[in-house]
């Protein structure tokens, strides 16, 4: 017999633990612990009901076919600009995400889920590294795929400059299978997307000069469509699923949604001065699982330096959150939140981090550059960073004047102490505060009508 087995047999601790028979497992015993029954799958393209609504500030809509369980939805469109042999298209590091103002899921003209651009940035920051890479490539973020943007210099027409753009919809109904839209039973579902009020984020630069020459560059959005991934069950299984969910009356299901506070405007500090402080009293009364915040300069840009800090998350020095006379987050370093703030119930001392803002540069001890997902900060109020289940929340309704105070990083002649160029000095900036909140969605068992959404 193995000496290890003999030694373990004499251990009082191991003998005591073995008394908990219900906890004992044999990892070598074969068993199918979980299996999903075979099903059908289809991926199809949905055309908009108002295909001409592609100009800035308009809203374009898609009616989803009543078939299957929706697992994912992705917006696809193309961008064209006038053919120009001496200029190339440039965009901020957030790419064509700047073309989107808001995404809504609607039922009988009632909005049941929503995300604006600020909330999309927050959801993007929660993705794993590979998922973030895919998201960035689809939207041309951080220069990914930007070789395509020089196509206009060789094109003979605007059609020759076409750039394909993809944006997955990061809504709760696409996050967990038990929250999938059961389109075969629910009343008709519509997806509406509002374009940004201006497409001025897209500019052109002289491709034949070393100096910065930026000017307005009109872009046109064409060929918008929705790519939908749907799961199809055999009729008997679909009927059984509907019976299980709705057979006992209206189904009340726990969902999560996003709510954006009114932006707070501020002015960045001058060089060699203490970072500006930005204060926001949170007005939401929801049950918040997370409070996100990020600061950006969304003004116009006329140089490479300004392009580097335009419409992207900027690094923050510290953050405090107080309410009802008590301090919940006490002047916590923002870098700590970026690296270790997303805790997990899984094994390990801390959960996933929104990476990309804290890697060292070869030229010195620098923390990265502006625009990285690490600068979208998350105050996690539940036990787990996963959105697959509820791990706790904070009811904002009962709090007196919950207030978020953010101090920006100090500016030096070479830029932020953490990262950004000094071009943002004394520039106007705004802070976005986004609440990820819990809600109860009630679906009528006879008509499939979504009757209410209770947020607190």
Coordinates of N, CA and C in Angstrom, one line a residue, residues 116 118 260-268 276-283 291-298 314 316 402-408 427-434:
X116 N -26.9 53.3 -23.3 CA -26.4 54.4 -24.1 C -24.9 54.2 -24.3
X118 N -22.3 55.5 -23.0 CA -21.5 55.4 -21.8 C -21.7 54.0 -21.2
X260 N -28.0 55.6 -16.9 CA -27.0 56.6 -16.9 C -27.4 57.9 -16.2
X261 N -26.6 58.4 -15.3 CA -26.8 59.7 -14.6 C -26.5 60.8 -15.6
X262 N -27.0 62.0 -15.3 CA -26.7 63.2 -16.1 C -25.2 63.4 -16.0
X263 N -24.6 63.6 -17.1 CA -23.1 63.9 -17.1 C -22.7 65.1 -16.3
X264 N -21.6 65.0 -15.7 CA -21.0 66.1 -14.9 C -19.9 66.8 -15.7
X265 N -20.0 68.1 -15.9 CA -19.0 68.8 -16.7 C -17.9 69.3 -15.7
X266 N -16.7 69.4 -16.2 CA -15.6 69.9 -15.4 C -14.5 70.4 -16.3
X267 N -13.5 71.0 -15.7 CA -12.3 71.5 -16.5 C -11.1 70.8 -15.9
X268 N -10.2 70.3 -16.8 CA -9.0 69.7 -16.3 C -8.1 70.8 -15.7
X276 N -7.9 67.9 -11.1 CA -9.2 68.4 -10.8 C -10.1 67.4 -10.1
X277 N -11.0 67.9 -9.2 CA -11.9 67.1 -8.5 C -13.3 67.2 -9.2
X278 N -14.0 66.1 -9.4 CA -15.3 66.1 -10.0 C -16.3 65.4 -9.0
X279 N -17.3 66.1 -8.7 CA -18.3 65.6 -7.7 C -19.7 65.4 -8.3
X280 N -20.3 64.2 -8.1 CA -21.6 63.9 -8.6 C -22.5 63.3 -7.6
X281 N -23.6 64.0 -7.3 CA -24.6 63.4 -6.4 C -25.5 62.4 -7.3
X282 N -25.6 61.2 -6.9 CA -26.3 60.2 -7.7 C -27.8 60.3 -7.4
X283 N -28.6 60.4 -8.4 CA -30.0 60.6 -8.3 C -30.8 59.3 -8.4
X291 N -21.6 50.5 -9.7 CA -21.6 51.9 -10.1 C -20.3 52.1 -10.9
X292 N -20.5 52.4 -12.1 CA -19.4 52.7 -13.0 C -19.2 54.2 -13.2
X293 N -17.9 54.6 -13.5 CA -17.7 56.0 -13.8 C -16.4 56.0 -14.7
X294 N -16.5 57.0 -15.6 CA -15.3 57.3 -16.4 C -15.4 58.7 -16.9
X295 N -14.2 59.3 -17.2 CA -14.1 60.7 -17.6 C -13.5 60.8 -19.0
X296 N -14.1 61.7 -19.8 CA -13.6 61.8 -21.2 C -13.6 63.3 -21.6
X297 N -12.7 63.6 -22.6 CA -12.7 64.8 -23.3 C -13.3 64.6 -24.6
X298 N -14.6 65.1 -24.8 CA -15.2 64.8 -26.1 C -15.3 66.0 -27.0
X314 N -10.1 58.6 -19.5 CA -8.9 59.2 -19.0 C -8.6 58.7 -17.6
X316 N -7.8 58.2 -13.7 CA -8.2 58.9 -12.4 C -7.3 58.6 -11.3
X402 N -26.3 60.1 -2.0 CA -25.1 59.3 -2.3 C -24.3 60.2 -3.3
X403 N -23.0 60.4 -2.9 CA -22.1 61.3 -3.7 C -20.8 60.6 -4.1
X404 N -20.5 60.7 -5.3 CA -19.3 60.2 -5.9 C -18.3 61.4 -6.1
X405 N -17.1 61.3 -5.5 CA -16.1 62.3 -5.7 C -14.8 61.7 -6.3
X406 N -14.5 62.2 -7.5 CA -13.4 61.7 -8.3 C -12.3 62.7 -8.4
X407 N -11.0 62.3 -8.2 CA -9.9 63.2 -8.4 C -9.1 62.8 -9.6
X408 N -8.9 63.6 -10.5 CA -8.2 63.3 -11.7 C -6.7 63.2 -11.4
X427 N -8.6 71.6 -20.6 CA -9.7 71.2 -21.5 C -11.0 70.9 -20.7
X428 N -12.1 71.1 -21.4 CA -13.4 70.7 -20.8 C -13.5 69.2 -20.9
X429 N -13.9 68.5 -19.8 CA -14.2 67.1 -19.7 C -15.5 66.9 -19.1
X430 N -16.0 65.6 -19.2 CA -17.3 65.2 -18.6 C -17.1 63.9 -17.9
X431 N -17.8 63.7 -16.8 CA -17.8 62.4 -16.2 C -19.1 61.7 -16.4
X432 N -19.0 60.4 -16.8 CA -20.2 59.6 -17.0 C -20.3 58.7 -15.7
X433 N -21.5 58.6 -15.2 CA -21.8 57.7 -14.1 C -22.9 56.8 -14.5
X434 N -22.7 55.5 -14.5 CA -23.6 54.5 -15.0 C -24.0 53.5 -13.9

